[in-house]
C-alpha positions as a printed NumPy array, in Angstrom:
array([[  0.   ,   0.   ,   0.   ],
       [  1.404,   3.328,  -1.033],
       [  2.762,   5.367,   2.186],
       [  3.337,   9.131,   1.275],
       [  0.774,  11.696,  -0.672],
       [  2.836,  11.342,  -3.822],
       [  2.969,   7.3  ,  -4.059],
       [ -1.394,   7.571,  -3.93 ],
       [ -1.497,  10.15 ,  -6.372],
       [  0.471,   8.461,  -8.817],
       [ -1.347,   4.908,  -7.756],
       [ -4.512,   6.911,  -8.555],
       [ -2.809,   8.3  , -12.364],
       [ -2.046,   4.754, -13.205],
       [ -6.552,   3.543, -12.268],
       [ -7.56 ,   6.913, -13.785],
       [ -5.544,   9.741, -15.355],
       [ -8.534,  12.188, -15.196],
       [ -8.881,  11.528, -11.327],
       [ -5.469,  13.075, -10.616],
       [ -5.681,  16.012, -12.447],
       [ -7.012,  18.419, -10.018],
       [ -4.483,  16.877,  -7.106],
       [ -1.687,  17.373,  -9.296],
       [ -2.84 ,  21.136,  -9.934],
       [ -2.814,  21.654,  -6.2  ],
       [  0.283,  19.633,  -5.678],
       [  2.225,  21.632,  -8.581],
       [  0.237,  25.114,  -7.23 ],
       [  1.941,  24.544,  -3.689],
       [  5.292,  23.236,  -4.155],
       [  6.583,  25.052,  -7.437],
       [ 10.282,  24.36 ,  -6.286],
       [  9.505,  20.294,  -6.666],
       [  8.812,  19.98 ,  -9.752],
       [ 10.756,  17.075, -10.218],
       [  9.142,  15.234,  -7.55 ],
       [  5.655,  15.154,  -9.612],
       [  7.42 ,  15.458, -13.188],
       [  6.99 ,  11.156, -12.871],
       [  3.507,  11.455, -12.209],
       [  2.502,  14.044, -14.714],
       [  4.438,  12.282, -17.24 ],
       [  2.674,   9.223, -16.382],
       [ -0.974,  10.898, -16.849],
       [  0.694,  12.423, -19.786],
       [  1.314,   9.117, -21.432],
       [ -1.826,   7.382, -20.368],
       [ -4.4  ,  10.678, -21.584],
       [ -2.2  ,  10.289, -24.944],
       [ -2.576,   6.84 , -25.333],
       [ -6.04 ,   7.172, -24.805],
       [ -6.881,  10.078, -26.981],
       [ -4.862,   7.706, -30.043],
       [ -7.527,   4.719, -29.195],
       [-10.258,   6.544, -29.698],
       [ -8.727,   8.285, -33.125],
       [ -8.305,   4.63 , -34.271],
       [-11.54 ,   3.23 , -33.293],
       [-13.21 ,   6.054, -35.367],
       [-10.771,   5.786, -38.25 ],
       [-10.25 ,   3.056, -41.269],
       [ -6.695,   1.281, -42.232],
       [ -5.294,   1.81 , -45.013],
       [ -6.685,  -1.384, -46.067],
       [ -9.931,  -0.139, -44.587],
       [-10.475,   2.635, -47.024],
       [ -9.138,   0.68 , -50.448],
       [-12.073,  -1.988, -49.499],
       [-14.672,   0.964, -48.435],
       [-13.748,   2.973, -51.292],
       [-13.959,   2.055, -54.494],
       [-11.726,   5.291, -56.372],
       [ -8.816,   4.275, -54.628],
       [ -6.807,   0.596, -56.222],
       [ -3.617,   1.332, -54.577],
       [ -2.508,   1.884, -50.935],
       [  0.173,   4.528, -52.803],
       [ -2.966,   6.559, -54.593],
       [ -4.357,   6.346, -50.627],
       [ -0.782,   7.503, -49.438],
       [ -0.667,  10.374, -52.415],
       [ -3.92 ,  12.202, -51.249],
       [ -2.506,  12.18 , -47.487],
       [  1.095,  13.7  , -48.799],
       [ -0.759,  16.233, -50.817],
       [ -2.855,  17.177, -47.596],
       [ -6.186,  15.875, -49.74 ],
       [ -7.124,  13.335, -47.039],
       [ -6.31 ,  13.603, -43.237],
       [ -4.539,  10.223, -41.902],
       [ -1.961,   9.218, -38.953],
       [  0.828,   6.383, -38.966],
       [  0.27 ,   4.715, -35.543],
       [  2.911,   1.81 , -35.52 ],
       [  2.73 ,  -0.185, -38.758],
       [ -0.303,   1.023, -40.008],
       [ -1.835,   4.538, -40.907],
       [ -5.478,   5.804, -39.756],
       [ -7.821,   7.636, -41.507],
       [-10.963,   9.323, -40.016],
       [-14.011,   7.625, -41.271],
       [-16.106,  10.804, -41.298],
       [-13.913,  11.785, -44.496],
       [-15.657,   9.404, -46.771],
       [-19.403,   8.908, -47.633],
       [-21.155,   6.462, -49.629],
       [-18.35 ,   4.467, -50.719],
       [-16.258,   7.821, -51.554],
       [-14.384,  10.556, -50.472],
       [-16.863,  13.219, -48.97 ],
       [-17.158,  15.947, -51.494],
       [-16.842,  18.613, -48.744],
       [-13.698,  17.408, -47.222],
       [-11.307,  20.006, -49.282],
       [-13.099,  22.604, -47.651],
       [-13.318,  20.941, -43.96 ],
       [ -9.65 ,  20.119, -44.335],
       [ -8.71 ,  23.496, -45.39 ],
       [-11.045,  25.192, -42.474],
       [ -9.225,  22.61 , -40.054],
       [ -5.768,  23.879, -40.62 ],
       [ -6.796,  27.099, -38.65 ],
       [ -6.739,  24.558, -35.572],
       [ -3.994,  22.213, -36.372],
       [ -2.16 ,  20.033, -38.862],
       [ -2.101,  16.898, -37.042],
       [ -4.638,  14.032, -37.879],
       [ -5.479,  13.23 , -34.43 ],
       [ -6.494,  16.969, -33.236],
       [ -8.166,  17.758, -36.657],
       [-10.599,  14.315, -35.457],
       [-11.05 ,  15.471, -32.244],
       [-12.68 ,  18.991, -33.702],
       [-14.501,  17.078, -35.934],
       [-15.725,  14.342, -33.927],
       [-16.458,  15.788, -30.262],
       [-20.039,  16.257, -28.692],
       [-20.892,  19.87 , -29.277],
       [-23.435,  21.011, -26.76 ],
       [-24.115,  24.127, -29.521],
       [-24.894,  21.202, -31.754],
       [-27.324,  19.445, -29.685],
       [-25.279,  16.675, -28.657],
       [-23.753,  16.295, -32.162],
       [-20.341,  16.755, -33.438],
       [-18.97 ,  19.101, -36.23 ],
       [-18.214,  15.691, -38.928],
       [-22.223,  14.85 , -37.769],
       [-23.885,  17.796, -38.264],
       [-22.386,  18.99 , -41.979],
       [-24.818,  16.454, -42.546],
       [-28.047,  17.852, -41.408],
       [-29.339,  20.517, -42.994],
       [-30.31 ,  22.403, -39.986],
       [-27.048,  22.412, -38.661],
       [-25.208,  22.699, -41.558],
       [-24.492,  26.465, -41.111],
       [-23.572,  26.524, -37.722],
       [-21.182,  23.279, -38.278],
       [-19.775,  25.533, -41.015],
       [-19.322,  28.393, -38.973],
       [-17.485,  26.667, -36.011],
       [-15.414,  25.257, -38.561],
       [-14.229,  29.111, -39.323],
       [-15.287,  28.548, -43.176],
       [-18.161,  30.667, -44.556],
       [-20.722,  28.03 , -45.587],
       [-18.285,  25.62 , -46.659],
       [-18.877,  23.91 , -49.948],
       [-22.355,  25.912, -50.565]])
């Protein structure tokens, strides 16, 4: 059984990152000159939040593979790899094998709105796995619904547009 303050806090980070977070604020908030008494413990939290936040990316994304069986444009896995290079199709290498959003494609194609959503994504980031995360979280302002959702529905079209930072999009 862990003994001091430090060994339950990071016994805690290793059952559940987010449970920590607000001990390690007031841990790091009090004792500024020790940082590198809790640097093991936020770079535990650190590791497990990022591992977690690349699980979900792959659950909602296709393979490589994925996409050349879902999509029937593509015959190679270098025409899939061209698009990505080009900046045409969002995608992630994750170990041997690269990731592609599934909200990018529609009805056995590539969406025909994703050069706009792409280029309206670069004003939040380049990287794959934060451009998902914009388009796939809950949006309360969106009743419930996320951005890659909601360019769907014509009622929310607009406003999915707008949060995106592009006029209308593809309209």
């Amino acid at each position: 059984m862990p003994e001091t303050l430090l060994e339950r806090v990071a016994a805690a980070a290793e059952r559940d990152p987010t449970s920590v977070r607000p001990v390690l604020q007031i841990l790091v908030g009090e004792a500024p000159d020790r940082p590198s008494v809790l640097r093991p413990v936020a770079d535990r939290v650190n590791t497990q939040r990022l591992q977690g936040v690349l699980e979900e990316f792959k659950k909602g994304s296709w393979t490589t593979d994925d996409v050349l069986r879902e999509v029937s444009r593509f015959r190679t896995r270098q025409a899939v790899h061209a698009l990505r290079t080009r900046g045409r199709l969002l995608g992630r290498t994750i170990g041997n094998a690269t990731w592609f959003p599934r909200w990018q494609f529609h009805d056995g194609d590539v969406r025909p709105d994703l050069g706009d959503i792409l280029e309206a994504l670069l004003r939040f980031s380049t990287d794959a796995v934060a451009g998902d995360r914009v388009m796939r979280l809950p949006r309360e302002d969106l009743h419930g619904r996320s951005i890659a959702e909601s360019l769907s529905r014509p009622r929310e079209q607009r406003l999915a547009w707008r949060l995106l930072g592009a006029a209308d999009g593809a309209d």
